[in-house]
């Protein structure tokens, strides 16, 4: 192990020299990447090219559970990575359960030991399915819960484990829906859907449905479900009244760029405060759960997008800022002091079992961020043609500006 | 006007013990040519290619900041001339600055020369939409028949195009972007760039190559060949890695292939890797052909994978020639060595040695004319260029080497 670490240190030092750049990579001890995808892998278990964008991700004990998005005409996977073995152990082609699906891009909602997700089907007009999946350490069991909205895929999903409810955003129309697990009853709310006038408005900016729908939903401590709706608005669903409420304040904007606003990611702090990332310009924002005041917390880097947020065991908020045409920066936000620390483009050793020393691996495009249940590790799911899983220990994050 | 300057070569005579000398190759076999009308020229980066239709060599020379000169060497006339600088030739505005041509300059089936551009400095990778940031690299074309330049357009925003290769049958280009390592397919007929996705990470391989069947090749992070197959228009991955020494560090493997040279008679392609292996690759129309491990590029006192060789060429005598050294890594302290490798006997020897103020680094892949001259991009250490660009202070020049006869100059 010591030899391995020494080799890695030497390799990273040499690579830094090779790159000739004025920076240091954030590579804390214990960080690693798992090779989830490799085309033509021979005897190794890997996901094939163009079917592996890690668009849904959850941590479950020693396991990272992923759901992928594939190119049109190809089907997605569920997969399981053992974090202790640092290896992909199970890949489950969703075609075996539900043919004709292209994406599991909704994110997972957890109720008990089950994970729920939604799919997007191949082609226009085919409905996406709600799925329930359980993983027993060896294989996935997938239950098809049907198509909640005829002709609509499922763009985003979250779960309220206490109420045993699922909540989603449909695609392409952007309708909000609830699903009662016990009864399989679906209720659809049209208020969040993109109107004809809004389509015209977005057309002026060459924005499509996929660019403007709420990319994520979250349930707060009161059971309210938070998301965004066109144009640049924030809503919540209140289970107490079974109504949608669009709050007065909008997502924070950069002047002139309001059409770009939508919720890219959410995280609820231990004290119940709601944090969100705005895709439009990559601002972090906070919603006071009582006053419903929206605070613009600024942005850690210059790029748009904030595709993932998760709280670590140290109480700080970790996230990814930036995406194409730029690339991801890993950052940490101290909710007490308001300090951001940009930890830069994540680079970690990629574990390749048959090679003696690790490959330095940079995560450029990240679709999903989650934390292990104990908050000790932050998991990043790549959004590439060949996507890997990146694991970063919270322990290694600096307490002050870095490097 | 002939503007060629032959310089007095400083060639070191001593040959290290254990390696046989090569008396038949001397300073008379090699010649250096300076680039005229570019006083702040800094370097060249594999940016050289030969036009068989026009019997000319083309070279991209940079100040390693924002000015790239395109040069033409007329073999028959023994004349070098500056064709122009990219900002003017390609109608680039200052915010579209290009740091270098990092790609090979490769001949298309239409007789035109194709290449791509690169940012080359830290501001490329990090500044992005800042006023000093990088707009992205371009595919470009120079047609020697009409002395006509065409900018074929941008690849990905903020991304360089480190290298390209060409489908010799239909003229399509395959490029690799930097820093994110996306394979880009430029379709000449449709004027379309298709992003085939990321196939590398961290330190991306800088070399692509093609075969006589129209297939184009790159390598992934496991140093496995990646092939864009002409007949099927599919991206294929070889299940096995290109040969490497035991215990080769991962950072070397991910950098992959650093040079290639083709035997035009047989279609056999020789490869050299960042982990210092020579490989004979026998391409096939469909699927992957055979690969034969020819051994290391140098037998010295360092680890066998630790010799830096970013160039390769095949002489008319069937032997491979390559310079070892560059980026601070040398087989012999403070010297660049020119090696000869016989693929038949798998023997190698040093044929010439140079101090770093004569040659500090050499690039170029399989650039050979019809009479057996081999062409390389050379750099020499030059303290006077210390304030110019990254990657070390240097001055560039072109190298002509002929292993079988003396070169006039």
Short mmCIF file of N, CA and C in Angstrom, two decimals, chain A residues 267-336:
data_model
loop_
_atom_site.label_atom_id
_atom_site.label_comp_id
_atom_site.label_asym_id
_atom_site.label_seq_id
_atom_site.Cartn_x
_atom_site.Cartn_y
_atom_site.Cartn_z
N UNK A 267 -30.14 20.86 -1.75
CA UNK A 267 -29.70 20.14 -0.55
C UNK A 267 -30.37 20.80 0.65
N UNK A 268 -30.81 20.00 1.60
CA UNK A 268 -31.43 20.54 2.81
C UNK A 268 -30.44 20.38 3.96
N UNK A 269 -30.17 21.49 4.64
CA UNK A 269 -29.20 21.48 5.74
C UNK A 269 -29.80 20.80 6.96
N UNK A 270 -28.95 20.34 7.86
CA UNK A 270 -29.45 19.72 9.10
C UNK A 270 -30.43 20.62 9.86
N UNK A 271 -30.27 21.95 9.74
CA UNK A 271 -31.19 22.86 10.45
C UNK A 271 -32.46 23.15 9.64
N UNK A 272 -32.61 22.52 8.48
CA UNK A 272 -33.82 22.69 7.70
C UNK A 272 -33.76 23.75 6.62
N UNK A 273 -32.68 24.51 6.60
CA UNK A 273 -32.53 25.53 5.55
C UNK A 273 -32.36 24.83 4.19
N UNK A 274 -32.97 25.44 3.19
CA UNK A 274 -32.94 24.82 1.86
C UNK A 274 -31.90 25.56 1.01
N UNK A 275 -31.00 24.80 0.42
CA UNK A 275 -29.99 25.36 -0.48
C UNK A 275 -30.22 24.83 -1.90
N UNK A 276 -30.01 25.72 -2.85
CA UNK A 276 -30.20 25.31 -4.23
C UNK A 276 -29.11 25.88 -5.13
N UNK A 277 -28.90 25.23 -6.25
CA UNK A 277 -27.99 25.74 -7.26
C UNK A 277 -28.80 26.13 -8.48
N UNK A 278 -28.55 27.33 -8.98
CA UNK A 278 -29.25 27.80 -10.17
C UNK A 278 -28.41 27.48 -11.40
N UNK A 279 -28.99 26.74 -12.33
CA UNK A 279 -28.24 26.37 -13.53
C UNK A 279 -27.83 27.60 -14.34
N UNK A 280 -28.70 28.60 -14.36
CA UNK A 280 -28.53 29.73 -15.26
C UNK A 280 -27.15 30.34 -15.20
N UNK A 281 -26.74 30.77 -14.03
CA UNK A 281 -25.42 31.35 -13.89
C UNK A 281 -24.61 30.70 -12.80
N UNK A 282 -25.08 29.58 -12.32
CA UNK A 282 -24.29 28.85 -11.33
C UNK A 282 -24.28 29.49 -9.95
N UNK A 283 -25.37 30.23 -9.61
CA UNK A 283 -25.41 30.81 -8.27
C UNK A 283 -25.93 29.79 -7.25
N UNK A 284 -25.35 29.86 -6.07
CA UNK A 284 -25.90 29.13 -4.93
C UNK A 284 -26.93 30.04 -4.27
N UNK A 285 -28.06 29.50 -3.86
CA UNK A 285 -29.05 30.32 -3.15
C UNK A 285 -29.59 29.56 -1.96
N UNK A 286 -30.19 30.33 -1.07
CA UNK A 286 -30.71 29.77 0.17
C UNK A 286 -32.16 30.21 0.32
N UNK A 287 -33.02 29.31 0.75
CA UNK A 287 -34.41 29.67 1.04
C UNK A 287 -34.65 29.47 2.54
N UNK A 288 -35.07 30.53 3.17
CA UNK A 288 -35.40 30.41 4.60
C UNK A 288 -36.72 29.65 4.70
N UNK A 289 -36.74 28.52 5.42
CA UNK A 289 -37.94 27.68 5.42
C UNK A 289 -39.14 28.34 6.10
N UNK A 290 -38.90 29.37 6.87
CA UNK A 290 -40.02 30.03 7.56
C UNK A 290 -40.48 31.27 6.80
N UNK A 291 -39.53 32.18 6.53
CA UNK A 291 -39.91 33.44 5.88
C UNK A 291 -40.04 33.27 4.36
N UNK A 292 -39.47 32.20 3.83
CA UNK A 292 -39.42 31.93 2.38
C UNK A 292 -38.61 32.99 1.63
N UNK A 293 -37.77 33.71 2.35
CA UNK A 293 -36.85 34.65 1.70
C UNK A 293 -35.79 33.89 0.92
N UNK A 294 -35.51 34.38 -0.27
CA UNK A 294 -34.48 33.77 -1.11
C UNK A 294 -33.23 34.64 -1.04
N UNK A 295 -32.11 34.04 -0.67
CA UNK A 295 -30.85 34.79 -0.62
C UNK A 295 -29.91 34.30 -1.69
N UNK A 296 -29.38 35.25 -2.42
CA UNK A 296 -28.39 34.92 -3.44
C UNK A 296 -27.02 34.84 -2.77
N UNK A 297 -26.44 33.66 -2.75
CA UNK A 297 -25.15 33.46 -2.07
C UNK A 297 -23.98 33.58 -3.03
N UNK A 298 -24.25 34.03 -4.22
CA UNK A 298 -23.16 34.23 -5.18
C UNK A 298 -22.75 32.93 -5.83
N UNK A 299 -21.60 32.97 -6.47
CA UNK A 299 -21.17 31.79 -7.22
C UNK A 299 -19.69 31.55 -7.01
N UNK A 300 -19.30 30.29 -6.89
CA UNK A 300 -17.88 30.01 -6.58
C UNK A 300 -16.96 30.18 -7.76
N UNK A 301 -17.44 29.99 -8.99
CA UNK A 301 -16.59 30.15 -10.18
C UNK A 301 -17.36 30.91 -11.24
N UNK A 302 -16.70 31.19 -12.35
CA UNK A 302 -17.34 32.04 -13.36
C UNK A 302 -18.38 31.31 -14.21
N UNK A 303 -18.33 29.98 -14.25
CA UNK A 303 -19.16 29.23 -15.20
C UNK A 303 -20.62 29.16 -14.77
N UNK A 304 -21.53 28.99 -15.72
CA UNK A 304 -22.89 28.62 -15.37
C UNK A 304 -22.94 27.19 -14.86
N UNK A 305 -24.09 26.79 -14.35
CA UNK A 305 -24.39 25.44 -13.86
C UNK A 305 -23.84 25.18 -12.45
N UNK A 306 -24.67 24.47 -11.69
CA UNK A 306 -24.28 23.92 -10.39
C UNK A 306 -25.00 22.58 -10.28
N UNK A 307 -24.45 21.55 -10.95
CA UNK A 307 -25.21 20.32 -11.12
C UNK A 307 -25.36 19.44 -9.89
N UNK A 308 -24.69 19.74 -8.79
CA UNK A 308 -24.88 18.88 -7.63
C UNK A 308 -24.47 19.53 -6.33
N UNK A 309 -25.19 19.21 -5.25
CA UNK A 309 -24.90 19.70 -3.90
C UNK A 309 -25.12 18.57 -2.90
N UNK A 310 -24.32 18.53 -1.85
CA UNK A 310 -24.53 17.53 -0.79
C UNK A 310 -23.83 18.00 0.48
N UNK A 311 -24.45 17.78 1.63
CA UNK A 311 -23.82 18.14 2.89
C UNK A 311 -22.88 17.03 3.35
N UNK A 312 -21.70 17.44 3.83
CA UNK A 312 -20.74 16.50 4.36
C UNK A 312 -20.89 16.36 5.86
N UNK A 313 -20.15 15.40 6.43
CA UNK A 313 -20.23 15.14 7.86
C UNK A 313 -19.74 16.33 8.68
N UNK A 314 -18.94 17.19 8.07
CA UNK A 314 -18.43 18.36 8.79
C UNK A 314 -19.43 19.52 8.79
N UNK A 315 -20.62 19.29 8.27
CA UNK A 315 -21.66 20.32 8.27
C UNK A 315 -21.54 21.32 7.13
N UNK A 316 -20.52 21.17 6.32
CA UNK A 316 -20.35 22.10 5.19
C UNK A 316 -21.01 21.54 3.93
N UNK A 317 -21.31 22.47 3.03
CA UNK A 317 -22.01 22.11 1.80
C UNK A 317 -20.98 21.93 0.69
N UNK A 318 -20.98 20.74 0.08
CA UNK A 318 -20.06 20.43 -1.01
C UNK A 318 -20.83 20.44 -2.33
N UNK A 319 -20.17 20.82 -3.37
CA UNK A 319 -20.88 20.86 -4.64
C UNK A 319 -19.95 20.90 -5.84
N UNK A 320 -20.59 20.80 -6.99
CA UNK A 320 -19.90 20.94 -8.26
C UNK A 320 -20.46 22.18 -8.95
N UNK A 321 -19.56 23.03 -9.38
CA UNK A 321 -19.94 24.20 -10.17
C UNK A 321 -19.30 24.08 -11.53
N UNK A 322 -20.05 24.47 -12.57
CA UNK A 322 -19.48 24.49 -13.91
C UNK A 322 -19.79 23.25 -14.71
N UNK A 323 -19.89 23.44 -16.01
CA UNK A 323 -20.16 22.36 -16.96
C UNK A 323 -19.81 22.89 -18.34
N UNK A 324 -20.08 22.11 -19.37
CA UNK A 324 -19.76 22.55 -20.73
C UNK A 324 -20.34 23.93 -21.03
N UNK A 325 -19.66 24.79 -21.75
CA UNK A 325 -18.39 24.53 -22.44
C UNK A 325 -17.17 24.61 -21.53
N UNK A 326 -17.37 24.89 -20.26
CA UNK A 326 -16.26 24.82 -19.30
C UNK A 326 -16.21 23.44 -18.69
N UNK A 327 -15.68 23.35 -17.47
CA UNK A 327 -15.61 22.06 -16.80
C UNK A 327 -15.77 22.24 -15.31
N UNK A 328 -15.93 21.11 -14.63
CA UNK A 328 -16.35 21.11 -13.23
C UNK A 328 -15.25 21.59 -12.28
N UNK A 329 -15.70 22.37 -11.28
CA UNK A 329 -14.88 22.66 -10.11
C UNK A 329 -15.61 22.09 -8.89
N UNK A 330 -14.89 21.43 -8.03
CA UNK A 330 -15.41 20.95 -6.76
C UNK A 330 -15.25 22.09 -5.76
N UNK A 331 -16.29 22.39 -5.00
CA UNK A 331 -16.17 23.49 -4.04
C UNK A 331 -16.81 23.10 -2.72
N UNK A 332 -16.46 23.84 -1.69
CA UNK A 332 -17.10 23.67 -0.40
C UNK A 332 -17.55 25.05 0.09
N UNK A 333 -18.75 25.07 0.68
CA UNK A 333 -19.34 26.32 1.16
C UNK A 333 -19.62 26.18 2.65
N UNK A 334 -19.10 27.13 3.39
CA UNK A 334 -19.33 27.15 4.83
C UNK A 334 -20.60 27.94 5.11
N UNK A 335 -21.65 27.26 5.50
CA UNK A 335 -22.95 27.94 5.65
C UNK A 335 -22.93 28.94 6.81
N UNK A 336 -22.01 28.75 7.76
CA UNK A 336 -21.95 29.69 8.89
C UNK A 336 -21.23 30.97 8.51
#
